């Protein structure tokens, strides 16, 4: 991990820890335990890192993006908790430890996810943006990316398509929503926090579209070539799903990860000082976790 990634990651870990830190004396302490169990369980923190870096690329102090960066990570964590539930993927391991419902039970896992999603918007609303229009745009974008038009919508399409083989366009559409939407939220909200121009915000969205596709294709590959030890979660669990590996095979997936990453990198031409984000995008092409 590069120095800058480690700095962003450390900052966001502390920020997330502090957010719930003082609430543990409240009677609903059991809920905070369940939320923090998953929220502070590690993870790459890719989305907060992207939010902070796009803020910097647009000329802002990366810390300005922290409320948005943390909010996106909280929504991401809720999606993982719910995705692991018996009624969804029914997974036992996530981020190297038993899944939330295995430890706290199904009802508490559902509520921990619900609370993380809702609290994410409370946190996002604390961002200090000069123009209220930017604030409304950011919160609206976050909701759109997370909800029925974005991540949850993608999950519903995915569940509804397990009994049949999908076309290439259908798989792309599902994954753009399921995985791409939150990566889009991270990059776009970071750019908004940094006071980015319309051109810069569009470029952040274009970068996210390419990176989101590359990230999901690599994710599908890791379900085949990765190990549970490396990934911290079960592998081989997507065998019956409409994955990119099923659609294209491993070799073509490898090429597509490269070409979507290049598409993302090309979108950065409106920014200066992009070495770090280019290196970050490239490092994800052969990630093992
Ligand atoms: C609303 C009941 C209800 C359920 C929603 C929205 C949802 C369930 C699931 C979201 C879909 C999902 C989990 C997509 C997978 C995205 C993905 C590639 C996750 C892994 O992200 P990483 O690799 O994970 O960044 P870490 O652990 O590093 O943060």
PDB file of N, CA and C and ligand atoms in Angstrom, residues 43-45 47 73 76 78-80 82-83 88 94-95 151-152 155 178-179 215-216 219 287, ligand 1:
ATOM      1  N   UNK A  43     -11.102  -4.251   5.685  1.00  0.00           N
ATOM      2  CA  UNK A  43     -11.605  -3.931   4.347  1.00  0.00           C
ATOM      3  C   UNK A  43     -10.628  -2.967   3.706  1.00  0.00           C
ATOM      4  N   UNK A  44     -10.678  -2.897   2.421  1.00  0.00           N
ATOM      5  CA  UNK A  44      -9.678  -2.089   1.691  1.00  0.00           C
ATOM      6  C   UNK A  44      -9.922  -0.593   1.824  1.00  0.00           C
ATOM      7  N   UNK A  45     -11.165  -0.213   2.134  1.00  0.00           N
ATOM      8  CA  UNK A  45     -11.550   1.212   2.230  1.00  0.00           C
ATOM      9  C   UNK A  45     -11.338   1.927   0.892  1.00  0.00           C
ATOM     10  N   UNK A  47     -13.495   2.875  -1.365  1.00  0.00           N
ATOM     11  CA  UNK A  47     -14.428   3.963  -1.694  1.00  0.00           C
ATOM     12  C   UNK A  47     -14.066   5.254  -0.966  1.00  0.00           C
ATOM     13  N   UNK A  73     -18.743   4.428   2.840  1.00  0.00           N
ATOM     14  CA  UNK A  73     -18.240   3.183   3.437  1.00  0.00           C
ATOM     15  C   UNK A  73     -19.296   2.541   4.349  1.00  0.00           C
ATOM     16  N   UNK A  76     -21.688   0.878   2.036  1.00  0.00           N
ATOM     17  CA  UNK A  76     -21.031  -0.332   1.522  1.00  0.00           C
ATOM     18  C   UNK A  76     -21.092  -1.454   2.576  1.00  0.00           C
ATOM     19  N   UNK A  78     -23.194  -1.795   5.118  1.00  0.00           N
ATOM     20  CA  UNK A  78     -24.585  -2.309   5.265  1.00  0.00           C
ATOM     21  C   UNK A  78     -24.903  -3.288   4.148  1.00  0.00           C
ATOM     22  N   UNK A  79     -24.452  -2.961   2.915  1.00  0.00           N
ATOM     23  CA  UNK A  79     -24.784  -3.850   1.784  1.00  0.00           C
ATOM     24  C   UNK A  79     -24.126  -5.219   1.960  1.00  0.00           C
ATOM     25  N   UNK A  80     -22.929  -5.235   2.531  1.00  0.00           N
ATOM     26  CA  UNK A  80     -22.250  -6.519   2.749  1.00  0.00           C
ATOM     27  C   UNK A  80     -22.971  -7.330   3.824  1.00  0.00           C
ATOM     28  N   UNK A  82     -26.147  -7.219   4.664  1.00  0.00           N
ATOM     29  CA  UNK A  82     -27.406  -7.746   4.125  1.00  0.00           C
ATOM     30  C   UNK A  82     -27.162  -8.778   3.030  1.00  0.00           C
ATOM     31  N   UNK A  83     -26.122  -8.569   2.250  1.00  0.00           N
ATOM     32  CA  UNK A  83     -25.820  -9.518   1.174  1.00  0.00           C
ATOM     33  C   UNK A  83     -25.463 -10.906   1.725  1.00  0.00           C
ATOM     34  N   UNK A  88     -30.226 -13.994   1.422  1.00  0.00           N
ATOM     35  CA  UNK A  88     -29.494 -13.489   0.235  1.00  0.00           C
ATOM     36  C   UNK A  88     -28.426 -14.533  -0.129  1.00  0.00           C
ATOM     37  N   UNK A  94     -16.769 -13.072   6.171  1.00  0.00           N
ATOM     38  CA  UNK A  94     -16.604 -11.786   5.481  1.00  0.00           C
ATOM     39  C   UNK A  94     -15.461 -11.050   6.165  1.00  0.00           C
ATOM     40  N   UNK A  95     -14.585 -10.470   5.380  1.00  0.00           N
ATOM     41  CA  UNK A  95     -13.447  -9.724   5.916  1.00  0.00           C
ATOM     42  C   UNK A  95     -12.716 -10.542   6.997  1.00  0.00           C
ATOM     43  N   UNK A 151     -27.610   0.586  -6.307  1.00  0.00           N
ATOM     44  CA  UNK A 151     -27.136  -0.679  -5.735  1.00  0.00           C
ATOM     45  C   UNK A 151     -28.266  -1.665  -5.401  1.00  0.00           C
ATOM     46  N   UNK A 152     -29.292  -1.193  -4.708  1.00  0.00           N
ATOM     47  CA  UNK A 152     -30.369  -2.126  -4.342  1.00  0.00           C
ATOM     48  C   UNK A 152     -31.093  -2.605  -5.607  1.00  0.00           C
ATOM     49  N   UNK A 155     -29.070  -5.302  -7.142  1.00  0.00           N
ATOM     50  CA  UNK A 155     -29.187  -6.543  -6.371  1.00  0.00           C
ATOM     51  C   UNK A 155     -30.497  -7.266  -6.715  1.00  0.00           C
ATOM     52  N   UNK A 178     -24.985  -2.631  -9.151  1.00  0.00           N
ATOM     53  CA  UNK A 178     -24.662  -3.320  -7.885  1.00  0.00           C
ATOM     54  C   UNK A 178     -23.337  -2.860  -7.285  1.00  0.00           C
ATOM     55  N   UNK A 179     -22.321  -2.790  -8.122  1.00  0.00           N
ATOM     56  CA  UNK A 179     -20.988  -2.439  -7.625  1.00  0.00           C
ATOM     57  C   UNK A 179     -20.568  -1.045  -8.077  1.00  0.00           C
ATOM     58  N   UNK A 215     -13.240  -3.428 -11.497  1.00  0.00           N
ATOM     59  CA  UNK A 215     -13.241  -3.945 -10.123  1.00  0.00           C
ATOM     60  C   UNK A 215     -14.148  -5.175 -10.013  1.00  0.00           C
ATOM     61  N   UNK A 216     -15.345  -5.105 -10.629  1.00  0.00           N
ATOM     62  CA  UNK A 216     -16.286  -6.225 -10.525  1.00  0.00           C
ATOM     63  C   UNK A 216     -15.807  -7.426 -11.343  1.00  0.00           C
ATOM     64  N   UNK A 219     -13.346  -9.028  -9.345  1.00  0.00           N
ATOM     65  CA  UNK A 219     -14.028  -9.694  -8.226  1.00  0.00           C
ATOM     66  C   UNK A 219     -14.555 -11.065  -8.658  1.00  0.00           C
ATOM     67  N   UNK A 287      -5.227  -7.385  -8.070  1.00  0.00           N
ATOM     68  CA  UNK A 287      -5.423  -7.549  -6.626  1.00  0.00           C
ATOM     69  C   UNK A 287      -5.782  -9.006  -6.326  1.00  0.00           C
TER      70      UNK A 287
HETATM   71  C1  LIG B   1     -31.750  -3.975   1.037  1.00  0.00           C
HETATM   72  C2  LIG B   1     -32.287  -6.258   2.093  1.00  0.00           C
HETATM   73  C3  LIG B   1     -31.404  -5.394   1.264  1.00  0.00           C
HETATM   74  C4  LIG B   1     -30.262  -5.913   0.754  1.00  0.00           C
HETATM   75  C5  LIG B   1     -29.361  -5.152  -0.048  1.00  0.00           C
HETATM   76  C6  LIG B   1     -27.602  -3.890  -1.646  1.00  0.00           C
HETATM   77  C7  LIG B   1     -27.303  -5.261  -1.278  1.00  0.00           C
HETATM   78  C8  LIG B   1     -28.226  -5.992  -0.404  1.00  0.00           C
HETATM   79  C9  LIG B   1     -26.219  -5.845  -1.697  1.00  0.00           C
HETATM   80  C10 LIG B   1     -25.244  -5.101  -2.504  1.00  0.00           C
HETATM   81  C11 LIG B   1     -24.583  -5.895  -3.482  1.00  0.00           C
HETATM   82  C12 LIG B   1     -23.166  -6.225  -3.216  1.00  0.00           C
HETATM   83  C13 LIG B   1     -22.750  -6.749  -1.868  1.00  0.00           C
HETATM   84  C14 LIG B   1     -22.305  -6.073  -4.216  1.00  0.00           C
HETATM   85  C15 LIG B   1     -20.914  -6.513  -4.155  1.00  0.00           C
HETATM   86  C16 LIG B   1     -19.979  -5.375  -4.285  1.00  0.00           C
HETATM   87  C17 LIG B   1     -18.548  -5.783  -3.981  1.00  0.00           C
HETATM   88  C18 LIG B   1     -17.640  -6.075  -5.097  1.00  0.00           C
HETATM   89  C19 LIG B   1     -18.173  -5.889  -2.718  1.00  0.00           C
HETATM   90  C20 LIG B   1     -16.773  -6.116  -2.255  1.00  0.00           C
HETATM   91  O1  LIG B   1     -16.168  -4.860  -2.107  1.00  0.00           O
HETATM   92  P1  LIG B   1     -14.682  -4.695  -1.605  1.00  0.00           P
HETATM   93  O2  LIG B   1     -13.795  -5.683  -2.320  1.00  0.00           O
HETATM   94  O3  LIG B   1     -14.803  -5.172  -0.090  1.00  0.00           O
HETATM   95  O4  LIG B   1     -14.305  -3.274  -1.691  1.00  0.00           O
HETATM   96  P2  LIG B   1     -13.967  -4.692   1.195  1.00  0.00           P
HETATM   97  O5  LIG B   1     -14.227  -5.776   2.201  1.00  0.00           O
HETATM   98  O6  LIG B   1     -12.514  -4.557   0.818  1.00  0.00           O
HETATM   99  O7  LIG B   1     -14.570  -3.383   1.611  1.00  0.00           O
END
